[in-house]
PDB file of C-alpha atoms in Angstrom:
ATOM      1  CA  VAL A 283      -2.048  -4.636 -23.482  1.00 74.00           C
ATOM      2  CA  GLY A 284      -4.153  -7.915 -22.545  1.00 76.00           C
ATOM      3  CA  LYS A 285      -6.634  -6.690 -19.922  1.00 79.00           C
ATOM      4  CA  THR A 286      -9.368  -8.864 -21.654  1.00 80.00           C
ATOM      5  CA  SER A 287      -6.943 -11.864 -21.868  1.00 85.00           C
ATOM      6  CA  LEU A 288      -6.284 -11.484 -18.095  1.00 87.00           C
ATOM      7  CA  VAL A 289      -9.875 -11.633 -17.314  1.00 84.00           C
ATOM      8  CA  THR A 290     -10.567 -14.550 -19.611  1.00 85.00           C
ATOM      9  CA  ARG A 291      -7.544 -16.529 -18.401  1.00 86.00           C
ATOM     10  CA  TYR A 292      -8.754 -16.264 -14.867  1.00 87.00           C
ATOM     11  CA  VAL A 293     -12.517 -16.721 -15.314  1.00 82.00           C
ATOM     12  CA  HIS A 294     -12.607 -19.149 -18.071  1.00 79.00           C
ATOM     13  CA  HIS A 295      -8.978 -20.779 -18.055  1.00 80.00           C
ATOM     14  CA  THR A 296      -8.686 -20.049 -21.752  1.00 78.00           C
ATOM     15  CA  PHE A 297      -6.291 -17.859 -23.832  1.00 74.00           C
ATOM     16  CA  SER A 298      -6.318 -16.625 -27.395  1.00 68.00           C
ATOM     17  CA  ASP A 299      -3.708 -14.680 -29.471  1.00 70.00           C
ATOM     18  CA  ARG A 300      -6.744 -13.156 -31.347  1.00 61.00           C
ATOM     19  CA  THR A 301      -8.700 -11.566 -28.674  1.00 57.00           C
ATOM     20  CA  PRO A 302     -10.659  -8.670 -30.227  1.00 51.00           C
ATOM     21  CA  SER A 303     -10.615  -5.204 -28.930  1.00 52.00           C
ATOM     22  CA  THR A 304     -13.530  -4.484 -26.533  1.00 49.00           C
ATOM     23  CA  ILE A 305     -16.293  -2.279 -28.002  1.00 45.00           C
ATOM     24  CA  GLY A 306     -18.453  -0.968 -25.463  1.00 49.00           C
ATOM     25  CA  ALA A 307     -18.269  -2.906 -22.237  1.00 56.00           C
ATOM     26  CA  SER A 308     -18.499  -6.569 -21.253  1.00 65.00           C
ATOM     27  CA  PHE A 309     -19.619  -8.063 -17.729  1.00 68.00           C
ATOM     28  CA  ILE A 310     -17.979 -11.018 -16.221  1.00 75.00           C
ATOM     29  CA  THR A 311     -18.432 -12.506 -12.552  1.00 76.00           C
ATOM     30  CA  ALA A 312     -15.480 -14.217 -10.624  1.00 77.00           C
ATOM     31  CA  LYS A 313     -15.409 -15.783  -7.292  1.00 78.00           C
ATOM     32  CA  ILE A 314     -12.192 -16.018  -5.170  1.00 80.00           C
ATOM     33  CA  ASP A 315     -11.703 -17.329  -1.533  1.00 78.00           C
ATOM     34  CA  VAL A 316     -10.034 -14.965   0.921  1.00 76.00           C
ATOM     35  CA  ASP A 317      -9.235 -16.671   4.195  1.00 75.00           C
ATOM     36  CA  GLY A 318     -12.084 -19.034   3.798  1.00 75.00           C
ATOM     37  CA  TRP A 319     -14.685 -16.359   2.743  1.00 72.00           C
ATOM     38  CA  GLU A 320     -15.951 -16.371  -0.871  1.00 74.00           C
ATOM     39  CA  CYS A 321     -15.848 -13.005  -2.552  1.00 76.00           C
ATOM     40  CA  ARG A 322     -17.872 -12.457  -5.717  1.00 75.00           C
ATOM     41  CA  LEU A 323     -16.079  -9.887  -8.018  1.00 76.00           C
ATOM     42  CA  GLN A 324     -18.160  -8.278 -10.847  1.00 72.00           C
ATOM     43  CA  LEU A 325     -15.974  -7.324 -13.601  1.00 74.00           C
ATOM     44  CA  TRP A 326     -16.693  -4.681 -16.257  1.00 70.00           C
ATOM     45  CA  ASP A 327     -14.428  -4.704 -19.072  1.00 68.00           C
ATOM     46  CA  SER A 328     -14.899  -1.631 -20.956  1.00 60.00           C
ATOM     47  CA  ALA A 329     -13.313  -0.356 -24.224  1.00 56.00           C
ATOM     48  CA  GLY A 330     -10.073   1.530 -24.234  1.00 51.00           C
ATOM     49  CA  GLN A 331      -9.816   3.110 -27.577  1.00 51.00           C
ATOM     50  CA  GLU A 332      -9.933   7.123 -27.500  1.00 50.00           C
ATOM     51  CA  ARG A 333     -13.352   7.222 -29.136  1.00 48.00           C
ATOM     52  CA  PHE A 334     -14.851   5.238 -26.193  1.00 46.00           C
ATOM     53  CA  ARG A 335     -12.956   7.362 -23.564  1.00 54.00           C
ATOM     54  CA  SER A 336     -16.089   9.582 -22.610  1.00 57.00           C
ATOM     55  CA  MET A 337     -18.124   6.473 -22.047  1.00 54.00           C
ATOM     56  CA  THR A 338     -15.535   4.722 -19.826  1.00 58.00           C
ATOM     57  CA  GLN A 339     -15.714   7.602 -17.121  1.00 66.00           C
ATOM     58  CA  MET A 340     -19.154   6.392 -16.012  1.00 68.00           C
ATOM     59  CA  TYR A 341     -17.407   3.158 -14.768  1.00 65.00           C
ATOM     60  CA  TYR A 342     -15.090   5.178 -12.439  1.00 68.00           C
ATOM     61  CA  ARG A 343     -17.890   6.333 -10.154  1.00 67.00           C
ATOM     62  CA  GLY A 344     -18.011   4.373  -6.730  1.00 64.00           C
ATOM     63  CA  ALA A 345     -14.656   2.596  -7.495  1.00 67.00           C
ATOM     64  CA  ASN A 346     -13.614   0.178  -4.955  1.00 80.00           C
ATOM     65  CA  ALA A 347     -10.098  -0.429  -6.789  1.00 80.00           C
ATOM     66  CA  VAL A 348      -8.325   0.296  -9.976  1.00 80.00           C
ATOM     67  CA  VAL A 349      -5.973  -2.067 -11.906  1.00 82.00           C
ATOM     68  CA  LEU A 350      -3.644  -0.428 -14.316  1.00 85.00           C
ATOM     69  CA  VAL A 351      -2.531  -2.794 -16.866  1.00 88.00           C
ATOM     70  CA  TYR A 352       0.449  -2.322 -19.475  1.00 93.00           C
ATOM     71  CA  ASP A 353       2.697  -4.523 -21.773  1.00 94.00           C
ATOM     72  CA  ILE A 354       6.129  -4.837 -20.522  1.00 95.00           C
ATOM     73  CA  THR A 355       7.314  -5.113 -24.197  1.00 96.00           C
ATOM     74  CA  ASN A 356       5.858  -1.913 -24.895  1.00 94.00           C
ATOM     75  CA  GLU A 357       7.219   1.290 -23.647  1.00 95.00           C
ATOM     76  CA  ASP A 358       4.258   3.412 -24.888  1.00 93.00           C
ATOM     77  CA  SER A 359       1.660   1.504 -23.189  1.00 91.00           C
ATOM     78  CA  PHE A 360       3.569   2.119 -19.813  1.00 94.00           C
ATOM     79  CA  LYS A 361       3.603   5.832 -20.697  1.00 92.00           C
ATOM     80  CA  ASP A 362      -0.126   5.732 -21.242  1.00 88.00           C
ATOM     81  CA  ILE A 363      -0.541   4.580 -17.522  1.00 89.00           C
ATOM     82  CA  ASP A 364       0.023   8.261 -16.432  1.00 90.00           C
ATOM     83  CA  ALA A 365      -2.847   9.580 -18.607  1.00 84.00           C
ATOM     84  CA  TRP A 366      -5.233   7.059 -16.826  1.00 82.00           C
ATOM     85  CA  VAL A 367      -4.152   7.842 -13.515  1.00 87.00           C
ATOM     86  CA  GLN A 368      -4.478  11.666 -14.104  1.00 87.00           C
ATOM     87  CA  GLU A 369      -8.086  10.704 -15.529  1.00 82.00           C
ATOM     88  CA  LEU A 370      -8.960   8.732 -12.470  1.00 82.00           C
ATOM     89  CA  LYS A 371      -7.903  11.275 -10.131  1.00 86.00           C
ATOM     90  CA  GLN A 372     -10.558  13.452 -11.670  1.00 84.00           C
ATOM     91  CA  ASN A 373     -13.296  10.802 -11.253  1.00 81.00           C
ATOM     92  CA  ILE A 374     -12.539   8.947  -7.926  1.00 81.00           C
ATOM     93  CA  ASP A 375     -11.196   9.291  -4.542  1.00 83.00           C
ATOM     94  CA  MET A 376      -7.603   7.739  -4.926  1.00 84.00           C
ATOM     95  CA  GLU A 377      -7.108   7.890  -1.057  1.00 84.00           C
ATOM     96  CA  SER A 378      -9.763   5.268  -0.629  1.00 82.00           C
ATOM     97  CA  THR A 379      -9.463   3.172  -3.677  1.00 85.00           C
ATOM     98  CA  VAL A 380      -7.172   0.062  -3.889  1.00 87.00           C
ATOM     99  CA  LEU A 381      -4.680   0.324  -6.694  1.00 89.00           C
ATOM    100  CA  LEU A 382      -2.695  -2.354  -8.500  1.00 90.00           C
ATOM    101  CA  LEU A 383      -0.223  -1.984 -11.424  1.00 93.00           C
ATOM    102  CA  VAL A 384      -0.080  -5.085 -13.498  1.00 93.00           C
ATOM    103  CA  GLY A 385       2.537  -5.853 -16.293  1.00 95.00           C
ATOM    104  CA  ASN A 386       1.517  -8.415 -18.935  1.00 94.00           C
ATOM    105  CA  LYS A 387       3.341 -10.449 -21.440  1.00 94.00           C
ATOM    106  CA  LEU A 388       5.979 -11.660 -18.975  1.00 95.00           C
ATOM    107  CA  ASP A 389       6.684 -14.824 -21.239  1.00 94.00           C
ATOM    108  CA  LEU A 390       8.211 -12.330 -23.921  1.00 94.00           C
ATOM    109  CA  ALA A 391      10.369 -10.390 -21.366  1.00 89.00           C
ATOM    110  CA  PRO A 392      13.743 -12.202 -21.838  1.00 87.00           C
ATOM    111  CA  GLY A 393      14.295 -10.629 -25.226  1.00 91.00           C
ATOM    112  CA  ARG A 394      11.696  -7.968 -25.710  1.00 96.00           C
ATOM    113  CA  ARG A 395      11.320  -6.203 -22.182  1.00 96.00           C
ATOM    114  CA  GLN A 396      11.030  -2.456 -22.590  1.00 97.00           C
ATOM    115  CA  VAL A 397       9.721  -1.714 -19.089  1.00 96.00           C
ATOM    116  CA  GLU A 398      11.942  -2.826 -16.180  1.00 96.00           C
ATOM    117  CA  TYR A 399      10.191  -4.087 -13.127  1.00 96.00           C
ATOM    118  CA  SER A 400      12.141  -1.662 -10.762  1.00 96.00           C
ATOM    119  CA  ARG A 401      10.950   1.211 -12.841  1.00 96.00           C
ATOM    120  CA  ALA A 402       7.289   0.140 -12.755  1.00 96.00           C
ATOM    121  CA  ARG A 403       7.600  -0.436  -8.856  1.00 96.00           C
ATOM    122  CA  ASP A 404       9.106   2.923  -8.336  1.00 97.00           C
ATOM    123  CA  TYR A 405       6.338   4.470 -10.352  1.00 95.00           C
ATOM    124  CA  ILE A 406       3.323   2.898  -8.410  1.00 94.00           C
ATOM    125  CA  LYS A 407       5.220   3.400  -5.041  1.00 95.00           C
ATOM    126  CA  ALA A 408       5.274   7.057  -5.811  1.00 94.00           C
ATOM    127  CA  ILE A 409       1.552   7.179  -6.304  1.00 91.00           C
ATOM    128  CA  THR A 410       0.412   4.767  -3.542  1.00 90.00           C
ATOM    129  CA  GLY A 411       3.401   4.604  -1.204  1.00 91.00           C
ATOM    130  CA  ASP A 412       3.363   0.819  -1.664  1.00 92.00           C
ATOM    131  CA  GLU A 413       5.962  -1.047  -3.624  1.00 90.00           C
ATOM    132  CA  THR A 414       4.087  -4.072  -3.515  1.00 90.00           C
ATOM    133  CA  ALA A 415       1.258  -2.872  -5.473  1.00 92.00           C
ATOM    134  CA  ILE A 416       2.699  -4.362  -8.636  1.00 95.00           C
ATOM    135  CA  LEU A 417       2.612  -7.688 -10.308  1.00 95.00           C
ATOM    136  CA  GLU A 418       3.866  -9.015 -13.720  1.00 96.00           C
ATOM    137  CA  VAL A 419       1.977 -11.763 -15.451  1.00 95.00           C
ATOM    138  CA  SER A 420       1.840 -13.957 -18.428  1.00 93.00           C
ATOM    139  CA  CYS A 421      -1.651 -14.503 -19.575  1.00 90.00           C
ATOM    140  CA  ARG A 422      -0.475 -16.929 -22.253  1.00 92.00           C
ATOM    141  CA  ASP A 423       1.541 -18.980 -19.806  1.00 93.00           C
ATOM    142  CA  ASP A 424      -1.214 -18.409 -17.029  1.00 91.00           C
ATOM    143  CA  ASP A 425       1.757 -17.268 -14.939  1.00 94.00           C
ATOM    144  CA  GLY A 426       0.819 -14.969 -12.074  1.00 92.00           C
ATOM    145  CA  VAL A 427      -2.869 -14.351 -13.295  1.00 93.00           C
ATOM    146  CA  ALA A 428      -4.465 -15.770 -10.151  1.00 91.00           C
ATOM    147  CA  ASP A 429      -2.282 -13.793  -8.047  1.00 92.00           C
ATOM    148  CA  VAL A 430      -3.769 -10.650  -9.356  1.00 91.00           C
ATOM    149  CA  PHE A 431      -7.323 -11.393  -8.310  1.00 89.00           C
ATOM    150  CA  TYR A 432      -6.166 -12.845  -4.987  1.00 90.00           C
ATOM    151  CA  ASN A 433      -4.230  -9.563  -4.378  1.00 90.00           C
ATOM    152  CA  LEU A 434      -7.011  -7.613  -5.224  1.00 87.00           C
ATOM    153  CA  ALA A 435      -9.552  -9.471  -3.144  1.00 85.00           C
ATOM    154  CA  ASN A 436      -7.490  -9.576  -0.270  1.00 86.00           C
ATOM    155  CA  ARG A 437      -6.805  -5.781  -0.417  1.00 87.00           C
ATOM    156  CA  LEU A 438     -10.343  -4.961  -0.830  1.00 82.00           C
ATOM    157  CA  ALA A 439     -11.128  -7.307   2.282  1.00 79.00           C
ATOM    158  CA  ARG A 440      -8.341  -5.628   4.360  1.00 80.00           C
ATOM    159  CA  ARG A 441      -9.812  -2.105   3.333  1.00 77.00           C
ATOM    160  CA  GLN A 442     -13.229  -3.196   4.342  1.00 73.00           C
ATOM    161  CA  GLN A 443     -11.924  -4.312   7.620  1.00 71.00           C
ATOM    162  CA  GLU A 444     -10.175  -0.978   8.327  1.00 73.00           C
ATOM    163  CA  GLN A 445     -13.275   0.809   7.365  1.00 68.00           C
ATOM    164  CA  GLY A 446     -15.238  -1.319   9.843  1.00 62.00           C
ATOM    165  CA  GLY A 447     -12.910  -0.316  12.695  1.00 48.00           C
ATOM    166  CA  GLY A 448     -11.886  -2.475  15.597  1.00 42.00           C
ATOM    167  CA  GLU A 449      -8.282  -3.783  16.416  1.00 46.00           C
ATOM    168  CA  HIS A 450      -6.312  -5.633  13.853  1.00 42.00           C
ATOM    169  CA  ASP A 451      -3.271  -8.204  14.393  1.00 45.00           C
ATOM    170  CA  GLU A 452      -0.050  -7.796  12.621  1.00 46.00           C
ATOM    171  CA  HIS A 453      -1.639  -9.305   9.424  1.00 42.00           C
ATOM    172  CA  GLY A 454      -4.326  -6.683   9.095  1.00 42.00           C
ATOM    173  CA  ARG A 455      -7.056  -9.173  10.449  1.00 40.00           C
ATOM    174  CA  LEU A 456      -9.610  -8.063  12.805  1.00 38.00           C
ATOM    175  CA  LEU A 457      -9.190  -9.385  16.302  1.00 39.00           C
ATOM    176  CA  GLY A 458     -11.918 -11.362  17.882  1.00 37.00           C
ATOM    177  CA  ASP A 459     -13.532 -13.989  15.526  1.00 36.00           C
ATOM    178  CA  GLY A 460     -11.032 -13.054  12.767  1.00 36.00           C
ATOM    179  CA  ARG A 461     -13.743 -12.605  10.130  1.00 38.00           C
ATOM    180  CA  PRO A 462     -14.325  -9.685   7.989  1.00 36.00           C
ATOM    181  CA  ARG A 463     -17.524  -7.846   9.173  1.00 36.00           C
ATOM    182  CA  GLU A 464     -20.552  -8.441   7.204  1.00 35.00           C
ATOM    183  CA  ARG A 465     -22.344  -5.656   5.204  1.00 34.00           C
ATOM    184  CA  GLN A 466     -26.093  -5.383   4.189  1.00 32.00           C
ATOM    185  CA  ASP A 467     -24.979  -5.417   0.546  1.00 36.00           C
ATOM    186  CA  GLN A 468     -24.458  -9.292  -0.116  1.00 37.00           C
ATOM    187  CA  SER A 469     -24.588  -8.955  -3.907  1.00 40.00           C
ATOM    188  CA  GLY A 470     -20.676  -9.391  -4.384  1.00 49.00           C
ATOM    189  CA  CYS A 471     -17.823  -6.918  -5.047  1.00 48.00           C
ATOM    190  CA  PRO A 472     -18.743  -4.986  -8.114  1.00 47.00           C
ATOM    191  CA  ILE A 473     -15.674  -4.367 -10.168  1.00 47.00           C
ATOM    192  CA  ARG A 474     -15.845  -2.297 -13.269  1.00 44.00           C
ATOM    193  CA  LEU A 475     -12.912  -2.694 -15.794  1.00 43.00           C
ATOM    194  CA  THR A 476     -11.898   0.082 -18.374  1.00 37.00           C
ATOM    195  CA  GLY A 477      -9.364   1.438 -20.474  1.00 35.00           C
ATOM    196  CA  SER A 478      -6.796  -0.174 -22.853  1.00 32.00           C
ATOM    197  CA  SER A 479      -4.343   0.129 -20.335  1.00 33.00           C
ATOM    198  CA  SER A 480      -6.347   0.418 -17.122  1.00 34.00           C
ATOM    199  CA  TRP A 481      -9.034  -1.310 -15.214  1.00 32.00           C
ATOM    200  CA  THR A 482     -11.413   0.637 -12.972  1.00 38.00           C
ATOM    201  CA  VAL A 483     -12.512  -1.795 -10.216  1.00 47.00           C
ATOM    202  CA  SER A 484     -15.728  -0.050  -8.657  1.00 41.00           C
ATOM    203  CA  GLY A 485     -18.979  -0.703  -7.098  1.00 30.00           C
ATOM    204  CA  SER A 486     -21.010  -0.080  -3.961  1.00 28.00           C
ATOM    205  CA  GLY A 487     -19.365  -2.575  -1.794  1.00 28.00           C
ATOM    206  CA  CYS A 488     -18.022  -5.893  -0.868  1.00 29.00           C
ATOM    207  CA  CYS A 489     -19.724  -9.201   0.371  1.00 28.00           C
ATOM    208  CA  TRP A 490     -18.147  -9.081   3.815  1.00 24.00           C
TER     209      TRP A 490
END
């Protein structure tokens, strides 16, 4: 479905039609600016094949966020999302976890789309109550890729602000100095990615 291509396009600014299937897990670090603050995202990209399924469960623990990825030209990849959601519910606290749905291969949509945007939007809204937690991208054309990571980092930052307490303005920012509160863990925002159609974004905390 292109989860590895999504990370590679964002971090290394490259794309290949011959990206091999992930075996085991790979680790990549990305940096992104959110309102003037640098957030370091630690990305764990793990295998999604069924034979690796038991291994991927270890990456769910302590999740900060989850990105579910499907191919908009492949109906089966979208149907697989539900199985990943059910597995995630058994391994993480969905109420405290940021969740995004990403449809890849937007460049092929005009003639080959099998999953309508409205359908995916309604699906993620039913789970999260948020119809904006969905993006469509093209890793090939680098269309919308950066938006995924900015959206993710911004949601993580806002979640951290909410957990830190205090009053917020209409944009969800803390009143006062306007900065997210710092935490003792300054190592970054650990993000673990797993599944052929899902990324588990997890870790012990953010660098706010």
